[in-house]
Structure formats: structure tokens, C-alpha cells
């Protein structure tokens, strides 16, 4: 039993328990006097804090030993198996302002059915609050790159997990179960700073840092608050995810970061070099286009000049022929001139 034991540090907001407590307390029903059902309450730590803050907390727990400890701090604890008995047969419908599933849904064979049953347990304006591991956390991605899927006693790959969810899958689960997700949060952790077995050494030098930069790769667990959809209401757009701790607070700066930055600088330098070559090539191509146009124009000028030269050569040849003829027949030419003069005189 002890491997699930946890002490909640309220000053450490980057934990699922603190986020769940915050979401439960921010549900619409007034903070003091809320009736809360903690499904899978374990030893009752979450419920104990809510009780201290004025809530009345009922717990449901599968493990009898854990339930016996929870009984000491909660209003009531029921030992039950959600895979065998519907929630509506365990507790009274319509009697809770908040139903909490803190790290529970992933252990159930039919989490959708549990969520659908939880709708009937809520008072008007009630909320379901959950936390659940993110199977797309960077540590799992890196482990899969190495062909690893090594389960552990606790954590993302807890050997008792039956279901695994990404952000998209989690939001789809709630939409299918008839909920509108109102708040979505995420606790964060570096991929190389959690329990999942990863050996980054053999990975390509930039793989670790590339994975760190992918969407949700730093999100270790999701937390959300949801309300039942009204009759005929369609699920609204999902809210933006709010991280409990920003990336720069949890990301480890290591040799993988350095290698990635060096590789990035190298790629940028190569890109700039290629862009420079492309710019030179474009300039040269433009110059070639200009020269080609000038060449076409020069060829056209030369063609016209050749045509003119040919015409002039024809005229010169004609003149040369006339000159040759005149040189060879001077008497005939003289007689012709005399005749033309006589005719003009006669006409005058």
C-alpha cells in the first residue's frame, strides 16, 4: 500500500494534488460547506485538506487498508470496486458539489462509464475534477524511440494503468461522456528528470532537446474541471492549458541543450549560406536575362543592317552594269542622246 502514500506540500503548486485542491475549491458552490466525493481517496490526504477548509468529504476506496486510514479523516469512506459496481449504486445521486478522480480514471476498465455515472451524482452547478498522467510526456516519447516500455510501481507507466491519455484523447473522453471542460491545467517536469527509464546517450545528438520543445512534452499530468453539458448542448472549444510551472523553471539545461543549440546555429549558418548562394544565383539569372535581351536586340539591329547592305549591294551592281554597258557602247549612247534632243526640239 505504501507506494501510493503522499504528503501534500501546499507551497509546491507544481503537483497534481495541489492543482486538484485548487480546482475543487474554485468550483461554483461556495467554498465552505461543499459536499465532495473523492473517488479513489487512498488514505484521504486530499479529503483531509478539503475537510480542514470546511468541506464534507466522502471517500470511495478499493484498498481496505488505505480505506481504514482514510476513515480517520473523512466523513465517510466506502470500500467499493468501480469496475464491478456503478457509482450510482455506491452513493446517493444528486448529492455532491464536486466529484474528484485524482489519478483514478487510468486504472478503470471503463472510465467513460464512471464519468457518465458521476454526472448523476452532481448537484446543479456541480463539477468533476480530475488529474491523469500524460502519455505524451517527453520521457515516454524518448523511451519509445529506444524501444522501451518499462512499467514502474508509480508514475506515468504505473503497472496498474489500464488506459493512457494524451491531451486530445482526454478531451475526447470528456466530450463523449457529456461534459464541457472549463479549466485545463498541467503539472510539468523535464523528460530526463522523471521515473521513466531513458538512456539519452545513444540517441541522436539533437533528439532530446527536440522532444523537449514539442507540444505537451513537458506536461507530466493533466488536471481539469468539467461540468455536465445541458440537454442539446454541444461540447465547447477546449480551454487553453495553463502550466503549473513554466517551461524555463523545469527544463534541464544539459549537454543535449548545448548540442541542440550548436546544431541549430550550424543549420542557421548553412541556411544563410544557401540563401546567399540563391541570392547570387537570382542576381546572375537576372543579369543573364538582361544580357539575353540585349543580345536579341543587337541581333535584330545586325539583321536590319545586313538587309540594307544587301539592298545597297544590289544598287551598286546595277550601277556597275550600267557603267559597263555605257563604256562598251558609246556610239549607241551618243545616238540615243541626239534622238532624245531632236524629239524635245520638235515638240518645242
Coordinates of N, CA and C in Angstrom, one line a residue, residues 38-39 99-105 128-131:
X38 N -14.6 12.0 -3.1 CA -13.2 11.7 -3.5 C -13.2 10.2 -3.9
X39 N -13.2 10.0 -5.2 CA -13.2 8.6 -5.8 C -11.8 8.1 -5.9
X99 N -17.1 16.0 -7.6 CA -16.6 14.6 -7.6 C -15.2 14.6 -8.1
X100 N -14.3 14.1 -7.3 CA -12.9 14.1 -7.7 C -12.4 12.7 -8.1
X101 N -11.7 12.6 -9.2 CA -11.0 11.4 -9.7 C -9.5 11.8 -9.8
X102 N -8.8 11.7 -8.7 CA -7.4 12.1 -8.7 C -6.5 10.9 -9.0
X103 N -6.0 10.8 -10.2 CA -5.2 9.7 -10.6 C -5.9 8.3 -10.5
X104 N -7.2 8.3 -11.0 CA -8.0 7.2 -10.9 C -8.5 6.6 -12.2
X105 N -8.9 7.5 -13.1 CA -9.5 7.1 -14.4 C -8.6 6.1 -15.1
X128 N -16.9 18.0 -12.0 CA -16.0 16.9 -11.8 C -14.6 17.4 -12.0
X129 N -13.7 17.0 -11.1 CA -12.3 17.4 -11.1 C -11.4 16.2 -11.2
X130 N -10.5 16.2 -12.1 CA -9.6 15.0 -12.2 C -8.1 15.4 -12.4
X131 N -7.3 14.4 -12.2 CA -5.9 14.5 -12.6 C -5.6 13.2 -13.3

